[in-house]
Short mmCIF file of N, CA and C and ligand atoms in Angstrom, two decimals:
data_model
loop_
_atom_site.label_atom_id
_atom_site.label_comp_id
_atom_site.label_asym_id
_atom_site.label_seq_id
_atom_site.Cartn_x
_atom_site.Cartn_y
_atom_site.Cartn_z
N MET A 1 136.14 -18.24 36.91
CA MET A 1 136.50 -19.44 37.64
C MET A 1 135.29 -19.93 38.44
N HIS A 2 135.06 -21.22 38.35
CA HIS A 2 133.91 -21.75 39.08
C HIS A 2 134.34 -22.40 40.39
N ILE A 3 133.75 -22.00 41.48
CA ILE A 3 134.01 -22.62 42.78
C ILE A 3 132.72 -23.28 43.25
N HIS A 4 132.84 -24.52 43.63
CA HIS A 4 131.66 -25.26 44.09
C HIS A 4 131.07 -24.60 45.33
N LYS A 5 129.75 -24.70 45.47
CA LYS A 5 129.03 -24.06 46.56
C LYS A 5 129.59 -24.49 47.94
N LEU A 6 129.83 -25.81 48.10
CA LEU A 6 130.33 -26.31 49.39
C LEU A 6 131.73 -25.78 49.68
N GLU A 7 132.54 -25.66 48.61
CA GLU A 7 133.89 -25.11 48.79
C GLU A 7 133.82 -23.66 49.26
N LYS A 8 132.85 -22.92 48.71
CA LYS A 8 132.67 -21.53 49.13
C LYS A 8 132.34 -21.46 50.62
N TYR A 9 131.43 -22.37 51.05
CA TYR A 9 131.08 -22.40 52.48
C TYR A 9 132.31 -22.62 53.35
N TRP A 10 133.13 -23.60 52.92
CA TRP A 10 134.33 -23.90 53.71
C TRP A 10 135.30 -22.73 53.74
N LEU A 11 135.44 -22.05 52.59
CA LEU A 11 136.31 -20.88 52.53
C LEU A 11 135.84 -19.81 53.51
N VAL A 12 134.53 -19.51 53.45
CA VAL A 12 133.95 -18.49 54.32
C VAL A 12 134.13 -18.91 55.80
N PHE A 13 133.85 -20.20 56.09
CA PHE A 13 134.00 -20.74 57.44
C PHE A 13 135.44 -20.55 57.94
N GLY A 14 136.41 -20.90 57.08
CA GLY A 14 137.82 -20.78 57.44
C GLY A 14 138.22 -19.33 57.69
N ILE A 15 137.73 -18.42 56.84
CA ILE A 15 138.08 -17.00 57.00
C ILE A 15 137.47 -16.46 58.30
N ILE A 16 136.21 -16.86 58.59
CA ILE A 16 135.57 -16.42 59.83
C ILE A 16 136.35 -16.93 61.05
N LEU A 17 136.74 -18.22 61.02
CA LEU A 17 137.51 -18.79 62.13
C LEU A 17 138.83 -18.05 62.33
N LEU A 18 139.51 -17.74 61.22
CA LEU A 18 140.77 -17.00 61.30
C LEU A 18 140.53 -15.66 61.98
N GLY A 19 139.42 -15.01 61.61
CA GLY A 19 139.06 -13.73 62.23
C GLY A 19 138.84 -13.89 63.73
N VAL A 20 138.13 -14.97 64.12
CA VAL A 20 137.86 -15.22 65.54
C VAL A 20 139.19 -15.43 66.29
N PHE A 21 140.07 -16.26 65.75
CA PHE A 21 141.36 -16.53 66.40
C PHE A 21 142.16 -15.24 66.58
N LEU A 22 142.25 -14.44 65.50
CA LEU A 22 143.04 -13.21 65.58
C LEU A 22 142.42 -12.23 66.56
N THR A 23 141.08 -12.19 66.63
CA THR A 23 140.41 -11.30 67.59
C THR A 23 140.72 -11.73 69.02
N VAL A 24 140.61 -13.04 69.31
CA VAL A 24 140.91 -13.54 70.66
C VAL A 24 142.37 -13.24 71.02
N LEU A 25 143.27 -13.50 70.08
CA LEU A 25 144.70 -13.25 70.30
C LEU A 25 144.95 -11.76 70.54
N GLY A 26 144.31 -10.92 69.73
CA GLY A 26 144.48 -9.46 69.86
C GLY A 26 143.97 -8.95 71.19
N ILE A 27 142.78 -9.40 71.60
CA ILE A 27 142.22 -8.97 72.89
C ILE A 27 143.13 -9.44 74.02
N SER A 28 143.58 -10.70 73.94
CA SER A 28 144.45 -11.26 74.98
C SER A 28 145.76 -10.47 75.09
N ALA A 29 146.35 -10.12 73.96
CA ALA A 29 147.66 -9.47 73.98
C ALA A 29 147.56 -7.98 74.28
N PHE A 30 146.60 -7.29 73.66
CA PHE A 30 146.59 -5.82 73.78
C PHE A 30 145.65 -5.31 74.85
N ALA A 31 144.47 -5.94 75.01
CA ALA A 31 143.52 -5.45 76.02
C ALA A 31 143.77 -6.11 77.38
N ALA A 32 144.00 -7.43 77.39
CA ALA A 32 144.22 -8.12 78.67
C ALA A 32 145.69 -8.08 79.09
N GLY A 33 146.56 -7.68 78.17
CA GLY A 33 147.97 -7.49 78.53
C GLY A 33 148.75 -8.77 78.73
N ASN A 34 148.31 -9.87 78.15
CA ASN A 34 149.06 -11.13 78.27
C ASN A 34 150.28 -11.09 77.36
N GLN A 35 151.45 -11.10 77.98
CA GLN A 35 152.69 -11.03 77.22
C GLN A 35 153.59 -12.18 77.64
N PRO A 36 154.47 -12.63 76.75
CA PRO A 36 155.44 -13.62 77.18
C PRO A 36 156.36 -13.00 78.23
N ALA A 37 156.92 -13.83 79.10
CA ALA A 37 157.84 -13.32 80.12
C ALA A 37 158.92 -12.50 79.43
N SER A 38 159.16 -11.31 79.98
CA SER A 38 160.08 -10.40 79.31
C SER A 38 161.53 -10.76 79.59
N ASP A 39 162.31 -10.91 78.56
CA ASP A 39 163.74 -11.09 78.76
C ASP A 39 164.48 -10.12 77.86
N ALA A 40 163.83 -8.96 77.68
CA ALA A 40 164.42 -7.97 76.78
C ALA A 40 165.61 -7.26 77.39
N ASP A 41 165.71 -7.31 78.76
CA ASP A 41 166.80 -6.60 79.40
C ASP A 41 168.02 -7.51 79.52
N LEU A 42 169.13 -7.04 79.05
CA LEU A 42 170.34 -7.84 79.04
C LEU A 42 171.31 -7.39 80.14
N ILE A 43 172.16 -8.31 80.57
CA ILE A 43 173.14 -8.01 81.61
C ILE A 43 174.37 -8.87 81.33
N ASP A 44 175.55 -8.36 81.68
CA ASP A 44 176.77 -9.14 81.50
C ASP A 44 176.86 -10.16 82.64
N PRO A 45 176.77 -11.46 82.35
CA PRO A 45 176.74 -12.46 83.42
C PRO A 45 178.01 -12.45 84.29
N ALA A 46 179.11 -11.98 83.74
CA ALA A 46 180.36 -11.95 84.52
C ALA A 46 180.37 -10.80 85.51
N LYS A 47 179.45 -9.83 85.33
CA LYS A 47 179.47 -8.64 86.20
C LYS A 47 178.15 -8.49 86.96
N VAL A 48 177.43 -9.61 87.19
CA VAL A 48 176.13 -9.55 87.85
C VAL A 48 176.21 -8.86 89.21
N HIS A 49 177.23 -9.23 90.02
CA HIS A 49 177.29 -8.72 91.39
C HIS A 49 177.71 -7.25 91.46
N GLN A 50 178.18 -6.68 90.35
CA GLN A 50 178.55 -5.26 90.33
C GLN A 50 177.51 -4.40 89.61
N THR A 51 176.55 -5.08 88.95
CA THR A 51 175.59 -4.35 88.12
C THR A 51 174.28 -4.13 88.86
N ALA A 52 173.79 -2.87 88.86
CA ALA A 52 172.49 -2.58 89.45
C ALA A 52 171.40 -3.26 88.61
N PRO A 53 170.31 -3.76 89.21
CA PRO A 53 170.02 -3.74 90.64
C PRO A 53 170.60 -4.95 91.39
N PHE A 54 171.37 -5.79 90.71
CA PHE A 54 171.80 -7.05 91.34
C PHE A 54 172.97 -6.87 92.31
N ASP A 55 173.53 -5.63 92.36
CA ASP A 55 174.55 -5.37 93.38
C ASP A 55 173.91 -5.28 94.76
N LYS A 56 172.58 -5.02 94.79
CA LYS A 56 171.86 -4.98 96.07
C LYS A 56 170.64 -5.88 95.99
N PRO A 57 170.87 -7.21 96.05
CA PRO A 57 169.72 -8.12 95.96
C PRO A 57 168.82 -7.95 97.19
N GLY A 58 167.54 -8.16 97.02
CA GLY A 58 166.61 -8.05 98.14
C GLY A 58 165.28 -7.48 97.71
N LEU A 59 164.44 -7.24 98.72
CA LEU A 59 163.10 -6.72 98.48
C LEU A 59 163.15 -5.19 98.57
N HIS A 60 162.79 -4.52 97.48
CA HIS A 60 162.82 -3.06 97.47
C HIS A 60 161.42 -2.52 97.24
N LYS A 61 161.02 -1.56 98.10
CA LYS A 61 159.70 -0.95 97.95
C LYS A 61 159.74 0.04 96.79
N ILE A 62 158.80 -0.09 95.85
CA ILE A 62 158.81 0.85 94.72
C ILE A 62 157.51 1.64 94.63
N GLY A 63 156.55 1.32 95.53
CA GLY A 63 155.29 2.05 95.49
C GLY A 63 154.42 1.63 96.65
N ASP A 64 153.15 2.03 96.59
CA ASP A 64 152.22 1.70 97.65
C ASP A 64 151.91 0.20 97.59
N ASN A 65 152.47 -0.56 98.53
CA ASN A 65 152.33 -2.02 98.56
C ASN A 65 152.83 -2.67 97.27
N GLU A 66 153.82 -2.04 96.65
CA GLU A 66 154.42 -2.56 95.43
C GLU A 66 155.92 -2.73 95.67
N TYR A 67 156.42 -3.89 95.30
CA TYR A 67 157.81 -4.19 95.59
C TYR A 67 158.51 -4.78 94.38
N GLU A 68 159.83 -4.70 94.44
CA GLU A 68 160.67 -5.36 93.45
C GLU A 68 161.55 -6.32 94.23
N LEU A 69 161.52 -7.60 93.86
CA LEU A 69 162.39 -8.56 94.53
C LEU A 69 163.53 -8.91 93.58
N VAL A 70 164.69 -8.39 93.93
CA VAL A 70 165.87 -8.61 93.09
C VAL A 70 166.59 -9.85 93.61
N MET A 71 166.73 -10.84 92.75
CA MET A 71 167.26 -12.12 93.19
C MET A 71 168.31 -12.66 92.21
N VAL A 72 169.36 -13.24 92.78
CA VAL A 72 170.37 -13.89 91.96
C VAL A 72 170.24 -15.39 92.15
N ALA A 73 170.08 -16.11 91.08
CA ALA A 73 170.06 -17.57 91.13
C ALA A 73 171.43 -18.05 90.68
N GLN A 74 172.11 -18.74 91.60
CA GLN A 74 173.49 -19.16 91.32
C GLN A 74 173.65 -20.56 91.88
N ALA A 75 174.46 -21.39 91.24
CA ALA A 75 174.63 -22.76 91.71
C ALA A 75 175.12 -22.74 93.15
N PHE A 76 174.42 -23.20 94.14
CA PHE A 76 173.10 -23.79 94.12
C PHE A 76 172.20 -23.08 95.13
N THR A 77 172.14 -21.76 95.02
CA THR A 77 171.34 -20.97 95.97
C THR A 77 170.57 -19.85 95.26
N PHE A 78 169.57 -19.35 95.99
CA PHE A 78 168.91 -18.12 95.59
C PHE A 78 169.32 -17.06 96.61
N THR A 79 169.77 -15.90 96.12
CA THR A 79 170.16 -14.81 97.02
C THR A 79 169.27 -13.60 96.76
N PRO A 80 168.59 -13.05 97.77
CA PRO A 80 168.55 -13.51 99.16
C PRO A 80 167.58 -14.67 99.33
N GLY A 81 167.75 -15.42 100.43
CA GLY A 81 166.84 -16.50 100.74
C GLY A 81 165.86 -16.06 101.81
N ASN A 82 164.80 -16.84 102.00
CA ASN A 82 163.81 -16.63 103.06
C ASN A 82 163.34 -15.17 103.17
N VAL A 83 162.78 -14.68 102.09
CA VAL A 83 162.31 -13.30 102.05
C VAL A 83 160.90 -13.21 102.66
N GLU A 84 160.67 -12.13 103.43
CA GLU A 84 159.34 -11.88 103.98
C GLU A 84 158.66 -10.80 103.17
N ILE A 85 157.41 -11.07 102.78
CA ILE A 85 156.65 -10.15 101.94
C ILE A 85 155.33 -9.85 102.63
N PRO A 86 154.92 -8.57 102.70
CA PRO A 86 153.63 -8.27 103.31
C PRO A 86 152.48 -8.76 102.45
N LYS A 87 151.42 -9.24 103.12
CA LYS A 87 150.25 -9.74 102.40
C LYS A 87 149.63 -8.64 101.53
N GLY A 88 149.21 -9.01 100.34
CA GLY A 88 148.59 -8.06 99.42
C GLY A 88 149.58 -7.33 98.54
N ALA A 89 150.87 -7.60 98.75
CA ALA A 89 151.90 -6.89 97.99
C ALA A 89 151.97 -7.38 96.55
N LYS A 90 152.18 -6.42 95.66
CA LYS A 90 152.40 -6.74 94.25
C LYS A 90 153.91 -6.75 94.06
N VAL A 91 154.43 -7.92 93.71
CA VAL A 91 155.88 -8.08 93.66
C VAL A 91 156.35 -8.38 92.24
N THR A 92 157.31 -7.61 91.78
CA THR A 92 157.94 -7.90 90.50
C THR A 92 159.27 -8.59 90.78
N PHE A 93 159.38 -9.81 90.31
CA PHE A 93 160.61 -10.58 90.50
C PHE A 93 161.57 -10.22 89.37
N LEU A 94 162.79 -9.86 89.75
CA LEU A 94 163.85 -9.64 88.77
C LEU A 94 164.93 -10.66 89.10
N VAL A 95 165.15 -11.61 88.20
CA VAL A 95 166.07 -12.70 88.51
C VAL A 95 167.08 -12.86 87.38
N THR A 96 168.32 -13.05 87.76
CA THR A 96 169.33 -13.37 86.76
C THR A 96 170.28 -14.41 87.32
N SER A 97 171.15 -14.92 86.46
CA SER A 97 172.10 -15.94 86.86
C SER A 97 173.49 -15.57 86.36
N PRO A 98 174.51 -15.67 87.22
CA PRO A 98 175.86 -15.41 86.75
C PRO A 98 176.54 -16.64 86.17
N ASP A 99 175.91 -17.82 86.30
CA ASP A 99 176.59 -19.02 85.81
C ASP A 99 175.80 -19.77 84.73
N VAL A 100 174.92 -20.68 85.14
CA VAL A 100 174.22 -21.51 84.15
C VAL A 100 172.72 -21.22 84.21
N VAL A 101 171.96 -21.87 83.34
CA VAL A 101 170.51 -21.71 83.34
C VAL A 101 169.93 -22.34 84.60
N HIS A 102 169.10 -21.58 85.30
CA HIS A 102 168.37 -22.10 86.46
C HIS A 102 166.88 -21.93 86.21
N GLY A 103 166.11 -22.51 87.13
CA GLY A 103 164.66 -22.30 87.07
C GLY A 103 164.25 -21.48 88.27
N PHE A 104 163.11 -20.81 88.14
CA PHE A 104 162.56 -20.02 89.25
C PHE A 104 161.07 -20.32 89.29
N GLN A 105 160.70 -21.28 90.14
CA GLN A 105 159.29 -21.66 90.24
C GLN A 105 158.79 -21.38 91.64
N LEU A 106 157.73 -20.57 91.70
CA LEU A 106 157.10 -20.27 92.97
C LEU A 106 155.91 -21.22 93.06
N THR A 107 156.08 -22.29 93.84
CA THR A 107 155.09 -23.37 93.82
C THR A 107 153.71 -22.88 94.24
N GLY A 108 152.70 -23.38 93.57
CA GLY A 108 151.31 -23.03 93.86
C GLY A 108 150.87 -21.72 93.23
N THR A 109 151.75 -21.10 92.43
CA THR A 109 151.39 -19.86 91.73
C THR A 109 151.77 -20.01 90.25
N PRO A 110 151.30 -19.07 89.42
CA PRO A 110 151.71 -19.15 88.01
C PRO A 110 153.14 -18.65 87.77
N VAL A 111 153.84 -18.26 88.83
CA VAL A 111 155.21 -17.74 88.64
C VAL A 111 156.16 -18.90 88.39
N ASN A 112 156.65 -18.98 87.17
CA ASN A 112 157.54 -20.07 86.77
C ASN A 112 158.33 -19.59 85.58
N MET A 113 159.60 -19.35 85.77
CA MET A 113 160.39 -18.87 84.63
C MET A 113 161.77 -19.49 84.59
N MET A 114 162.35 -19.40 83.41
CA MET A 114 163.70 -19.85 83.20
C MET A 114 164.61 -18.68 83.54
N VAL A 115 165.68 -18.94 84.27
CA VAL A 115 166.62 -17.87 84.58
C VAL A 115 167.84 -18.05 83.68
N VAL A 116 167.89 -17.23 82.66
CA VAL A 116 168.91 -17.38 81.63
C VAL A 116 170.05 -16.40 81.89
N PRO A 117 171.30 -16.89 81.98
CA PRO A 117 172.41 -15.97 82.17
C PRO A 117 172.46 -14.94 81.05
N GLY A 118 172.74 -13.70 81.40
CA GLY A 118 172.80 -12.65 80.39
C GLY A 118 171.48 -11.93 80.21
N HIS A 119 170.42 -12.46 80.83
CA HIS A 119 169.11 -11.83 80.73
C HIS A 119 168.58 -11.49 82.11
N ILE A 120 167.80 -10.39 82.18
CA ILE A 120 167.08 -10.08 83.41
C ILE A 120 165.67 -10.61 83.20
N ASN A 121 165.37 -11.70 83.91
CA ASN A 121 164.10 -12.37 83.73
C ASN A 121 163.11 -11.83 84.75
N SER A 122 161.92 -11.42 84.30
CA SER A 122 161.01 -10.81 85.25
C SER A 122 159.57 -11.25 85.07
N LEU A 123 158.85 -11.26 86.20
CA LEU A 123 157.43 -11.59 86.25
C LEU A 123 156.85 -10.85 87.46
N THR A 124 155.56 -10.53 87.38
CA THR A 124 154.91 -9.84 88.50
C THR A 124 153.80 -10.71 89.06
N TYR A 125 153.71 -10.73 90.40
CA TYR A 125 152.68 -11.52 91.05
C TYR A 125 152.19 -10.79 92.30
N THR A 126 150.89 -10.88 92.56
CA THR A 126 150.32 -10.26 93.76
C THR A 126 149.99 -11.34 94.78
N PHE A 127 150.53 -11.18 96.00
CA PHE A 127 150.33 -12.17 97.05
C PHE A 127 149.08 -11.81 97.86
N ASP A 128 147.95 -12.44 97.53
CA ASP A 128 146.69 -12.13 98.20
C ASP A 128 146.49 -12.93 99.48
N GLU A 129 147.26 -14.00 99.64
CA GLU A 129 147.09 -14.83 100.83
C GLU A 129 148.39 -14.95 101.60
N ALA A 130 148.26 -14.99 102.93
CA ALA A 130 149.44 -15.19 103.76
C ALA A 130 149.85 -16.66 103.70
N GLY A 131 151.10 -16.93 103.98
CA GLY A 131 151.56 -18.32 103.97
C GLY A 131 152.98 -18.43 103.49
N GLU A 132 153.42 -19.67 103.38
CA GLU A 132 154.78 -19.90 102.92
C GLU A 132 154.77 -20.43 101.49
N PHE A 133 155.65 -19.88 100.70
CA PHE A 133 155.77 -20.32 99.31
C PHE A 133 157.19 -20.84 99.08
N LEU A 134 157.26 -21.94 98.38
CA LEU A 134 158.55 -22.54 98.09
C LEU A 134 159.04 -22.05 96.72
N ILE A 135 160.29 -21.64 96.68
CA ILE A 135 160.90 -21.31 95.38
C ILE A 135 161.84 -22.45 95.03
N LEU A 136 161.64 -23.02 93.86
CA LEU A 136 162.43 -24.16 93.43
C LEU A 136 163.17 -23.85 92.14
N CYS A 137 164.35 -24.44 92.00
CA CYS A 137 165.02 -24.44 90.71
C CYS A 137 164.52 -25.67 89.96
N ASN A 138 163.93 -25.46 88.80
CA ASN A 138 163.40 -26.60 88.07
C ASN A 138 164.11 -26.84 86.73
N GLU A 139 165.33 -26.30 86.64
CA GLU A 139 166.17 -26.61 85.48
C GLU A 139 167.42 -27.28 86.04
N TYR A 140 167.74 -28.47 85.56
CA TYR A 140 168.91 -29.16 86.10
C TYR A 140 170.15 -28.30 85.89
N CYS A 141 170.84 -27.98 87.01
CA CYS A 141 171.95 -27.03 86.92
C CYS A 141 173.26 -27.58 87.47
N GLY A 142 173.27 -28.82 87.94
CA GLY A 142 174.52 -29.40 88.43
C GLY A 142 174.27 -30.32 89.60
N THR A 143 175.37 -30.71 90.26
CA THR A 143 175.28 -31.74 91.30
C THR A 143 174.44 -31.32 92.50
N GLY A 144 174.33 -30.02 92.79
CA GLY A 144 173.57 -29.57 93.95
C GLY A 144 172.17 -29.10 93.60
N HIS A 145 171.75 -29.39 92.38
CA HIS A 145 170.45 -28.90 91.89
C HIS A 145 169.28 -29.24 92.82
N HIS A 146 169.28 -30.48 93.34
CA HIS A 146 168.16 -30.93 94.18
C HIS A 146 168.07 -30.17 95.49
N MET A 147 169.13 -29.43 95.86
CA MET A 147 169.10 -28.67 97.11
C MET A 147 168.82 -27.19 96.86
N MET A 148 168.64 -26.83 95.60
CA MET A 148 168.48 -25.42 95.26
C MET A 148 167.03 -24.99 95.44
N ALA A 149 166.76 -24.41 96.61
CA ALA A 149 165.40 -23.97 96.94
C ALA A 149 165.47 -22.93 98.04
N THR A 150 164.44 -22.12 98.13
CA THR A 150 164.32 -21.20 99.26
C THR A 150 162.83 -20.93 99.49
N LYS A 151 162.53 -20.06 100.45
CA LYS A 151 161.12 -19.83 100.77
C LYS A 151 160.79 -18.35 100.76
N ILE A 152 159.53 -18.07 100.48
CA ILE A 152 159.00 -16.73 100.65
C ILE A 152 157.90 -16.84 101.68
N LYS A 153 157.97 -15.95 102.68
CA LYS A 153 156.95 -15.95 103.72
C LYS A 153 156.08 -14.73 103.52
N VAL A 154 154.80 -14.94 103.30
CA VAL A 154 153.88 -13.83 103.13
C VAL A 154 153.19 -13.60 104.47
N VAL A 155 153.42 -12.41 105.07
CA VAL A 155 152.94 -12.15 106.43
C VAL A 155 151.87 -11.07 106.44
N ASP A 156 150.95 -11.20 107.40
CA ASP A 156 149.85 -10.22 107.56
C ASP A 156 150.37 -8.88 108.07
CU1 LIG B 201 168.84 -26.35 89.36
#
């Protein structure tokens, strides 16, 4: 079979590019640890308030300056609200919803996830600066959606 010289160049170019893309993707996923937000953990939405860890919502210390913030997003509040977090803390947010889909956006940070009923939605963020952070619901969830917000205070 005869392949034109220019076609061979393009083939080689395409294969090299494919290799570059897969290498970047591989390094990003396996070495840098970039993963999609995990929703592998399931929960019965009708039993959220009886199921651990959501039976005790709040900030729980799990290590040296490491915390787990267990939160329930429900029309039209976040429980608990107005949480205080020490500066420098690495916080894993665990959020679920007993009713409809909500949003969980920590303004000014990359923390932004969909809160899907039946799933334990989680993300980890380290608070390097003191200040106030707004948590907003950014998925339309009903008539009180525009009032669905709370704050996180990061204190020294
Ligand atoms: Cu909403």
